[in-house]
Amino acid sequence: MIRLIGLCISIGLADSLNPSTIAVALYLATGERPRERVFEFTLGVFGVYFLGGVAIALGPGELLLALVPHPNHTTRYLLETIAGAAMLVAAVLLWLYRVRLAKREPPELDPSGRASWVLGASITAVELPTAFPYFAAIAAIVGSGVGPTRQVLLLLLFNVCFVLPLLVIVAILTFGGENTDKALAAARDFLQKRWPVVLAGLAALAGVVVIALGITGLTNSRDHIKHITKKLSQVAKP
């Protein structure tokens, strides 16, 4: 369970620097009732991402798990390694296309518009089918063999990490004082110019951590199997 917690935190934090959500939150922070609107937007993002993950894990995920009702330790650690490899692939793609991605224009929004939670839910629903880091985490969680309750708790942890930057923006709006607008404007400018590089670095770091978890698990599992095999051979000797 501790391994899965580390995996969810690593991938969730790496996936949290999502320009589609953070950029929108920063724009909402410049309009009317900024704290309330950003918080509503965060709830919309969290709700769709979390419920979508639960639906995948307990729906198609459980169906696949039914084909292999009791995945062994090797299978679980292999899934962790694959999840880490997926993060490394994402990091490489972000780095290769960093210049093109940084030139993308920020979304045009009306900061004084209504229904921020609908906006957050809509953006997340559109992006959910291409959320490959999330799918990697879900695959590792489902393949771990833990029960539905623990799966939901792990997905909850992942999503708290995913919306953490949005919660930081809410905290800045609440406690930031007079320099809040300048700080958020600077963050928005930095995100627009550097987000592919920063996200690539976070994805690479998370990938290395998750691969390390998987490989160490595979190594320990192999040593354990060898130890058991050795003991059985000694018992079998006359």
PDB file of C-alpha atoms in Angstrom:
ATOM      1  CA  MET A   1       0.000   0.000   0.000  1.00  0.00           C
ATOM      2  CA  ILE A   2       2.857   2.381   0.807  1.00  0.00           C
ATOM      3  CA  ARG A   3       4.290   1.762  -2.650  1.00  0.00           C
ATOM      4  CA  LEU A   4       0.976   2.717  -4.260  1.00  0.00           C
ATOM      5  CA  ILE A   5       0.735   5.844  -2.128  1.00  0.00           C
ATOM      6  CA  GLY A   6       4.171   6.916  -3.329  1.00  0.00           C
ATOM      7  CA  LEU A   7       3.188   6.163  -6.919  1.00  0.00           C
ATOM      8  CA  CYS A   8      -0.033   8.203  -6.705  1.00  0.00           C
ATOM      9  CA  ILE A   9       1.712  11.170  -5.112  1.00  0.00           C
ATOM     10  CA  SER A  10       4.567  11.122  -7.632  1.00  0.00           C
ATOM     11  CA  ILE A  11       2.389  10.911 -10.740  1.00  0.00           C
ATOM     12  CA  GLY A  12      -0.324  13.180  -9.304  1.00  0.00           C
ATOM     13  CA  LEU A  13       2.098  16.005  -8.534  1.00  0.00           C
ATOM     14  CA  ALA A  14       3.807  15.652 -11.908  1.00  0.00           C
ATOM     15  CA  ASP A  15       0.440  15.707 -13.680  1.00  0.00           C
ATOM     16  CA  SER A  16      -0.773  18.680 -11.623  1.00  0.00           C
ATOM     17  CA  LEU A  17       1.103  21.272 -13.682  1.00  0.00           C
ATOM     18  CA  ASN A  18      -1.600  21.186 -16.319  1.00  0.00           C
ATOM     19  CA  PRO A  19      -1.719  24.461 -18.284  1.00  0.00           C
ATOM     20  CA  SER A  20      -5.343  23.871 -19.272  1.00  0.00           C
ATOM     21  CA  THR A  21      -6.432  24.080 -15.652  1.00  0.00           C
ATOM     22  CA  ILE A  22      -3.837  26.360 -14.057  1.00  0.00           C
ATOM     23  CA  ALA A  23      -3.994  28.981 -16.819  1.00  0.00           C
ATOM     24  CA  VAL A  24      -7.781  29.141 -16.568  1.00  0.00           C
ATOM     25  CA  ALA A  25      -7.599  29.411 -12.771  1.00  0.00           C
ATOM     26  CA  LEU A  26      -5.123  32.289 -13.061  1.00  0.00           C
ATOM     27  CA  TYR A  27      -7.444  34.102 -15.455  1.00  0.00           C
ATOM     28  CA  LEU A  28     -10.419  33.578 -13.162  1.00  0.00           C
ATOM     29  CA  ALA A  29      -8.289  34.997 -10.348  1.00  0.00           C
ATOM     30  CA  THR A  30      -8.315  38.384 -12.126  1.00  0.00           C
ATOM     31  CA  GLY A  31     -12.104  38.703 -12.309  1.00  0.00           C
ATOM     32  CA  GLU A  32     -14.953  39.283  -9.906  1.00  0.00           C
ATOM     33  CA  ARG A  33     -15.125  37.170  -6.749  1.00  0.00           C
ATOM     34  CA  PRO A  34     -11.781  35.553  -7.647  1.00  0.00           C
ATOM     35  CA  ARG A  35     -11.412  33.291  -4.618  1.00  0.00           C
ATOM     36  CA  GLU A  36     -14.917  31.864  -4.908  1.00  0.00           C
ATOM     37  CA  ARG A  37     -14.655  31.387  -8.653  1.00  0.00           C
ATOM     38  CA  VAL A  38     -11.291  29.666  -8.554  1.00  0.00           C
ATOM     39  CA  PHE A  39     -12.519  27.408  -5.748  1.00  0.00           C
ATOM     40  CA  GLU A  40     -15.649  26.512  -7.754  1.00  0.00           C
ATOM     41  CA  PHE A  41     -13.474  25.837 -10.796  1.00  0.00           C
ATOM     42  CA  THR A  42     -11.259  23.573  -8.673  1.00  0.00           C
ATOM     43  CA  LEU A  43     -14.290  21.610  -7.472  1.00  0.00           C
ATOM     44  CA  GLY A  44     -15.396  21.094 -11.076  1.00  0.00           C
ATOM     45  CA  VAL A  45     -11.956  19.838 -12.113  1.00  0.00           C
ATOM     46  CA  PHE A  46     -11.613  17.590  -9.069  1.00  0.00           C
ATOM     47  CA  GLY A  47     -15.118  16.154  -9.356  1.00  0.00           C
ATOM     48  CA  VAL A  48     -14.887  15.081 -12.996  1.00  0.00           C
ATOM     49  CA  TYR A  49     -11.304  13.787 -12.739  1.00  0.00           C
ATOM     50  CA  PHE A  50     -11.992  11.833  -9.562  1.00  0.00           C
ATOM     51  CA  LEU A  51     -15.343  10.375 -10.635  1.00  0.00           C
ATOM     52  CA  GLY A  52     -13.963   9.575 -14.078  1.00  0.00           C
ATOM     53  CA  GLY A  53     -11.052   7.705 -12.516  1.00  0.00           C
ATOM     54  CA  VAL A  54     -13.352   5.786 -10.181  1.00  0.00           C
ATOM     55  CA  ALA A  55     -15.606   4.842 -13.096  1.00  0.00           C
ATOM     56  CA  ILE A  56     -12.622   3.544 -15.080  1.00  0.00           C
ATOM     57  CA  ALA A  57     -11.063   1.683 -12.152  1.00  0.00           C
ATOM     58  CA  LEU A  58     -14.260   0.026 -10.929  1.00  0.00           C
ATOM     59  CA  GLY A  59     -15.733  -0.469 -14.408  1.00  0.00           C
ATOM     60  CA  PRO A  60     -13.393  -1.542 -17.229  1.00  0.00           C
ATOM     61  CA  GLY A  61     -10.542  -1.889 -14.744  1.00  0.00           C
ATOM     62  CA  GLU A  62     -12.396  -4.425 -12.611  1.00  0.00           C
ATOM     63  CA  LEU A  63     -13.506  -6.243 -15.766  1.00  0.00           C
ATOM     64  CA  LEU A  64      -9.874  -6.681 -16.827  1.00  0.00           C
ATOM     65  CA  LEU A  65      -8.900  -7.675 -13.302  1.00  0.00           C
ATOM     66  CA  ALA A  66     -11.588 -10.384 -13.370  1.00  0.00           C
ATOM     67  CA  LEU A  67      -9.613 -12.084 -16.142  1.00  0.00           C
ATOM     68  CA  VAL A  68      -6.649 -12.292 -13.754  1.00  0.00           C
ATOM     69  CA  PRO A  69      -8.397 -12.442 -10.346  1.00  0.00           C
ATOM     70  CA  HIS A  70      -5.243 -12.682  -8.275  1.00  0.00           C
ATOM     71  CA  PRO A  71      -2.357 -10.830  -9.947  1.00  0.00           C
ATOM     72  CA  ASN A  72       0.932 -11.927  -8.440  1.00  0.00           C
ATOM     73  CA  HIS A  73       3.583  -9.597  -7.101  1.00  0.00           C
ATOM     74  CA  THR A  74       5.585  -9.729 -10.312  1.00  0.00           C
ATOM     75  CA  THR A  75       2.590  -8.536 -12.345  1.00  0.00           C
ATOM     76  CA  ARG A  76       1.956  -5.682  -9.921  1.00  0.00           C
ATOM     77  CA  TYR A  77       5.545  -4.497  -9.977  1.00  0.00           C
ATOM     78  CA  LEU A  78       5.626  -4.816 -13.754  1.00  0.00           C
ATOM     79  CA  LEU A  79       2.598  -2.514 -13.996  1.00  0.00           C
ATOM     80  CA  GLU A  80       4.369   0.005 -11.768  1.00  0.00           C
ATOM     81  CA  THR A  81       7.402  -0.102 -14.056  1.00  0.00           C
ATOM     82  CA  ILE A  82       5.205   0.381 -17.130  1.00  0.00           C
ATOM     83  CA  ALA A  83       3.500   3.364 -15.461  1.00  0.00           C
ATOM     84  CA  GLY A  84       6.898   4.949 -14.816  1.00  0.00           C
ATOM     85  CA  ALA A  85       7.981   4.283 -18.392  1.00  0.00           C
ATOM     86  CA  ALA A  86       4.812   6.007 -19.635  1.00  0.00           C
ATOM     87  CA  MET A  87       5.743   9.088 -17.599  1.00  0.00           C
ATOM     88  CA  LEU A  88       9.243   9.103 -19.118  1.00  0.00           C
ATOM     89  CA  VAL A  89       7.767   8.904 -22.622  1.00  0.00           C
ATOM     90  CA  ALA A  90       5.493  11.845 -21.796  1.00  0.00           C
ATOM     91  CA  ALA A  91       8.496  13.792 -20.479  1.00  0.00           C
ATOM     92  CA  VAL A  92      10.448  13.181 -23.690  1.00  0.00           C
ATOM     93  CA  LEU A  93       7.518  14.290 -25.863  1.00  0.00           C
ATOM     94  CA  LEU A  94       7.044  17.450 -23.817  1.00  0.00           C
ATOM     95  CA  TRP A  95      10.728  18.266 -24.155  1.00  0.00           C
ATOM     96  CA  LEU A  96      10.810  17.622 -27.906  1.00  0.00           C
ATOM     97  CA  TYR A  97       7.776  19.836 -28.531  1.00  0.00           C
ATOM     98  CA  ARG A  98       8.505  22.405 -25.811  1.00  0.00           C
ATOM     99  CA  VAL A  99       8.949  25.339 -28.196  1.00  0.00           C
ATOM    100  CA  ARG A 100       5.750  24.643 -30.106  1.00  0.00           C
ATOM    101  CA  LEU A 101       3.747  24.050 -26.928  1.00  0.00           C
ATOM    102  CA  ALA A 102       5.025  27.262 -25.314  1.00  0.00           C
ATOM    103  CA  LYS A 103       3.716  29.252 -28.306  1.00  0.00           C
ATOM    104  CA  ARG A 104       0.158  28.115 -27.726  1.00  0.00           C
ATOM    105  CA  GLU A 105      -2.086  31.042 -26.904  1.00  0.00           C
ATOM    106  CA  PRO A 106      -3.803  31.019 -23.505  1.00  0.00           C
ATOM    107  CA  PRO A 107      -7.546  30.422 -23.555  1.00  0.00           C
ATOM    108  CA  GLU A 108      -9.793  33.417 -24.108  1.00  0.00           C
ATOM    109  CA  LEU A 109     -12.065  33.702 -21.119  1.00  0.00           C
ATOM    110  CA  ASP A 110     -14.367  36.203 -19.520  1.00  0.00           C
ATOM    111  CA  PRO A 111     -13.167  36.343 -15.898  1.00  0.00           C
ATOM    112  CA  SER A 112     -16.546  37.749 -14.844  1.00  0.00           C
ATOM    113  CA  GLY A 113     -18.513  34.909 -16.444  1.00  0.00           C
ATOM    114  CA  ARG A 114     -20.662  32.498 -14.459  1.00  0.00           C
ATOM    115  CA  ALA A 115     -20.659  28.792 -13.642  1.00  0.00           C
ATOM    116  CA  SER A 116     -16.965  28.308 -12.893  1.00  0.00           C
ATOM    117  CA  TRP A 117     -17.564  24.742 -11.755  1.00  0.00           C
ATOM    118  CA  VAL A 118     -19.164  23.979 -15.128  1.00  0.00           C
ATOM    119  CA  LEU A 119     -16.092  25.410 -16.854  1.00  0.00           C
ATOM    120  CA  GLY A 120     -13.781  23.238 -14.752  1.00  0.00           C
ATOM    121  CA  ALA A 121     -15.906  20.152 -15.310  1.00  0.00           C
ATOM    122  CA  SER A 122     -16.101  20.776 -19.080  1.00  0.00           C
ATOM    123  CA  ILE A 123     -12.355  21.273 -19.541  1.00  0.00           C
ATOM    124  CA  THR A 124     -11.556  18.159 -17.509  1.00  0.00           C
ATOM    125  CA  ALA A 125     -14.158  16.029 -19.302  1.00  0.00           C
ATOM    126  CA  VAL A 126     -12.634  16.969 -22.663  1.00  0.00           C
ATOM    127  CA  GLU A 127      -9.088  16.200 -21.520  1.00  0.00           C
ATOM    128  CA  LEU A 128      -9.829  13.027 -19.526  1.00  0.00           C
ATOM    129  CA  PRO A 129      -9.647  10.647 -22.541  1.00  0.00           C
ATOM    130  CA  THR A 130      -6.047  11.802 -23.192  1.00  0.00           C
ATOM    131  CA  ALA A 131      -4.891  11.819 -19.552  1.00  0.00           C
ATOM    132  CA  PHE A 132      -2.205   9.175 -20.049  1.00  0.00           C
ATOM    133  CA  PRO A 133      -0.404   9.721 -16.691  1.00  0.00           C
ATOM    134  CA  TYR A 134      -3.746   9.242 -14.943  1.00  0.00           C
ATOM    135  CA  PHE A 135      -4.383   6.042 -16.894  1.00  0.00           C
ATOM    136  CA  ALA A 136      -0.935   4.776 -15.941  1.00  0.00           C
ATOM    137  CA  ALA A 137      -1.709   5.371 -12.264  1.00  0.00           C
ATOM    138  CA  ILE A 138      -5.138   3.731 -12.584  1.00  0.00           C
ATOM    139  CA  ALA A 139      -3.593   0.678 -14.265  1.00  0.00           C
ATOM    140  CA  ALA A 140      -1.106   0.291 -11.431  1.00  0.00           C
ATOM    141  CA  ILE A 141      -3.833   0.713  -8.801  1.00  0.00           C
ATOM    142  CA  VAL A 142      -6.196  -1.787 -10.429  1.00  0.00           C
ATOM    143  CA  GLY A 143      -3.375  -4.256 -11.069  1.00  0.00           C
ATOM    144  CA  SER A 144      -2.267  -4.083  -7.442  1.00  0.00           C
ATOM    145  CA  GLY A 145      -5.183  -6.255  -6.410  1.00  0.00           C
ATOM    146  CA  VAL A 146      -6.299  -4.005  -3.534  1.00  0.00           C
ATOM    147  CA  GLY A 147     -10.008  -3.802  -2.812  1.00  0.00           C
ATOM    148  CA  PRO A 148     -12.425  -1.200  -4.235  1.00  0.00           C
ATOM    149  CA  THR A 149     -12.338   0.929  -1.079  1.00  0.00           C
ATOM    150  CA  ARG A 150      -8.570   1.268  -1.174  1.00  0.00           C
ATOM    151  CA  GLN A 151      -8.671   1.928  -4.897  1.00  0.00           C
ATOM    152  CA  VAL A 152     -11.052   4.829  -4.327  1.00  0.00           C
ATOM    153  CA  LEU A 153      -8.859   6.208  -1.523  1.00  0.00           C
ATOM    154  CA  LEU A 154      -5.766   6.024  -3.748  1.00  0.00           C
ATOM    155  CA  LEU A 155      -7.607   7.815  -6.541  1.00  0.00           C
ATOM    156  CA  LEU A 156      -8.724  10.428  -4.022  1.00  0.00           C
ATOM    157  CA  LEU A 157      -5.092  10.973  -3.005  1.00  0.00           C
ATOM    158  CA  PHE A 158      -4.031  11.257  -6.658  1.00  0.00           C
ATOM    159  CA  ASN A 159      -6.686  13.878  -7.361  1.00  0.00           C
ATOM    160  CA  VAL A 160      -5.844  15.949  -4.296  1.00  0.00           C
ATOM    161  CA  CYS A 161      -2.274  16.092  -5.616  1.00  0.00           C
ATOM    162  CA  PHE A 162      -3.594  16.918  -9.098  1.00  0.00           C
ATOM    163  CA  VAL A 163      -5.561  19.994  -7.948  1.00  0.00           C
ATOM    164  CA  LEU A 164      -2.889  21.108  -5.457  1.00  0.00           C
ATOM    165  CA  PRO A 165      -1.707  24.053  -7.647  1.00  0.00           C
ATOM    166  CA  LEU A 166      -5.317  25.253  -7.890  1.00  0.00           C
ATOM    167  CA  LEU A 167      -5.648  25.072  -4.105  1.00  0.00           C
ATOM    168  CA  VAL A 168      -2.416  27.075  -3.833  1.00  0.00           C
ATOM    169  CA  ILE A 169      -3.990  29.781  -6.011  1.00  0.00           C
ATOM    170  CA  VAL A 170      -7.030  29.826  -3.712  1.00  0.00           C
ATOM    171  CA  ALA A 171      -4.695  30.154  -0.711  1.00  0.00           C
ATOM    172  CA  ILE A 172      -2.826  33.045  -2.371  1.00  0.00           C
ATOM    173  CA  LEU A 173      -6.113  34.818  -3.067  1.00  0.00           C
ATOM    174  CA  THR A 174      -7.109  34.306   0.567  1.00  0.00           C
ATOM    175  CA  PHE A 175      -3.883  35.267   2.322  1.00  0.00           C
ATOM    176  CA  GLY A 176      -1.806  37.017  -0.334  1.00  0.00           C
ATOM    177  CA  GLY A 177      -2.601  40.610   0.597  1.00  0.00           C
ATOM    178  CA  GLU A 178      -1.921  43.579  -1.665  1.00  0.00           C
ATOM    179  CA  ASN A 179       0.650  41.878  -3.909  1.00  0.00           C
ATOM    180  CA  THR A 180      -1.679  39.068  -4.940  1.00  0.00           C
ATOM    181  CA  ASP A 181      -2.360  40.400  -8.438  1.00  0.00           C
ATOM    182  CA  LYS A 182       1.336  40.860  -9.203  1.00  0.00           C
ATOM    183  CA  ALA A 183       2.223  37.399  -7.935  1.00  0.00           C
ATOM    184  CA  LEU A 184      -0.507  35.724  -9.980  1.00  0.00           C
ATOM    185  CA  ALA A 185       0.385  37.748 -13.091  1.00  0.00           C
ATOM    186  CA  ALA A 186       4.031  36.700 -12.744  1.00  0.00           C
ATOM    187  CA  ALA A 187       2.983  33.071 -12.305  1.00  0.00           C
ATOM    188  CA  ARG A 188       0.781  33.286 -15.388  1.00  0.00           C
ATOM    189  CA  ASP A 189       3.613  34.727 -17.508  1.00  0.00           C
ATOM    190  CA  PHE A 190       6.042  32.091 -16.254  1.00  0.00           C
ATOM    191  CA  LEU A 191       3.582  29.289 -16.929  1.00  0.00           C
ATOM    192  CA  GLN A 192       2.920  30.493 -20.453  1.00  0.00           C
ATOM    193  CA  LYS A 193       6.631  30.556 -21.331  1.00  0.00           C
ATOM    194  CA  ARG A 194       8.075  27.661 -19.336  1.00  0.00           C
ATOM    195  CA  TRP A 195       5.356  25.141 -18.571  1.00  0.00           C
ATOM    196  CA  PRO A 196       6.503  22.474 -21.095  1.00  0.00           C
ATOM    197  CA  VAL A 197      10.031  22.457 -19.647  1.00  0.00           C
ATOM    198  CA  VAL A 198       8.844  22.399 -16.028  1.00  0.00           C
ATOM    199  CA  LEU A 199       6.248  19.720 -16.710  1.00  0.00           C
ATOM    200  CA  ALA A 200       8.778  17.620 -18.638  1.00  0.00           C
ATOM    201  CA  GLY A 201      11.140  17.781 -15.655  1.00  0.00           C
ATOM    202  CA  LEU A 202       8.416  16.799 -13.198  1.00  0.00           C
ATOM    203  CA  ALA A 203       7.232  13.965 -15.446  1.00  0.00           C
ATOM    204  CA  ALA A 204      10.781  12.663 -15.815  1.00  0.00           C
ATOM    205  CA  LEU A 205      11.353  12.803 -12.062  1.00  0.00           C
ATOM    206  CA  ALA A 206       8.070  11.025 -11.354  1.00  0.00           C
ATOM    207  CA  GLY A 207       8.866   8.427 -14.016  1.00  0.00           C
ATOM    208  CA  VAL A 208      12.245   7.661 -12.480  1.00  0.00           C
ATOM    209  CA  VAL A 209      10.718   7.343  -8.990  1.00  0.00           C
ATOM    210  CA  VAL A 210       7.929   5.041 -10.159  1.00  0.00           C
ATOM    211  CA  ILE A 211      10.282   2.891 -12.267  1.00  0.00           C
ATOM    212  CA  ALA A 212      12.571   2.596  -9.256  1.00  0.00           C
ATOM    213  CA  LEU A 213       9.629   1.375  -7.174  1.00  0.00           C
ATOM    214  CA  GLY A 214       8.717  -1.201  -9.812  1.00  0.00           C
ATOM    215  CA  ILE A 215      12.251  -2.458 -10.404  1.00  0.00           C
ATOM    216  CA  THR A 216      13.066  -2.772  -6.711  1.00  0.00           C
ATOM    217  CA  GLY A 217       9.829  -4.683  -6.279  1.00  0.00           C
ATOM    218  CA  LEU A 218      10.689  -7.003  -9.160  1.00  0.00           C
ATOM    219  CA  THR A 219      14.172  -7.544  -7.747  1.00  0.00           C
ATOM    220  CA  ASN A 220      12.880  -8.297  -4.254  1.00  0.00           C
ATOM    221  CA  SER A 221      10.203 -10.579  -5.671  1.00  0.00           C
ATOM    222  CA  ARG A 222      12.772 -12.501  -7.709  1.00  0.00           C
ATOM    223  CA  ASP A 223      15.046 -12.886  -4.686  1.00  0.00           C
ATOM    224  CA  HIS A 224      12.077 -14.056  -2.627  1.00  0.00           C
ATOM    225  CA  ILE A 225      11.168 -16.654  -5.255  1.00  0.00           C
ATOM    226  CA  LYS A 226      14.759 -17.901  -5.382  1.00  0.00           C
ATOM    227  CA  HIS A 227      14.821 -18.162  -1.595  1.00  0.00           C
ATOM    228  CA  ILE A 228      11.598 -20.191  -1.526  1.00  0.00           C
ATOM    229  CA  THR A 229      12.797 -22.410  -4.373  1.00  0.00           C
ATOM    230  CA  LYS A 230      16.043 -23.066  -2.520  1.00  0.00           C
ATOM    231  CA  LYS A 231      14.186 -23.970   0.668  1.00  0.00           C
ATOM    232  CA  LEU A 232      11.857 -26.329  -1.198  1.00  0.00           C
ATOM    233  CA  SER A 233      14.780 -28.042  -2.914  1.00  0.00           C
ATOM    234  CA  GLN A 234      16.486 -28.569   0.445  1.00  0.00           C
ATOM    235  CA  VAL A 235      13.333 -30.076   1.908  1.00  0.00           C
ATOM    236  CA  ALA A 236      12.910 -32.354  -1.101  1.00  0.00           C
ATOM    237  CA  LYS A 237      16.406 -33.794  -0.739  1.00  0.00           C
ATOM    238  CA  PRO A 238      16.500 -37.231   0.973  1.00  0.00           C
TER     239      PRO A 238
END
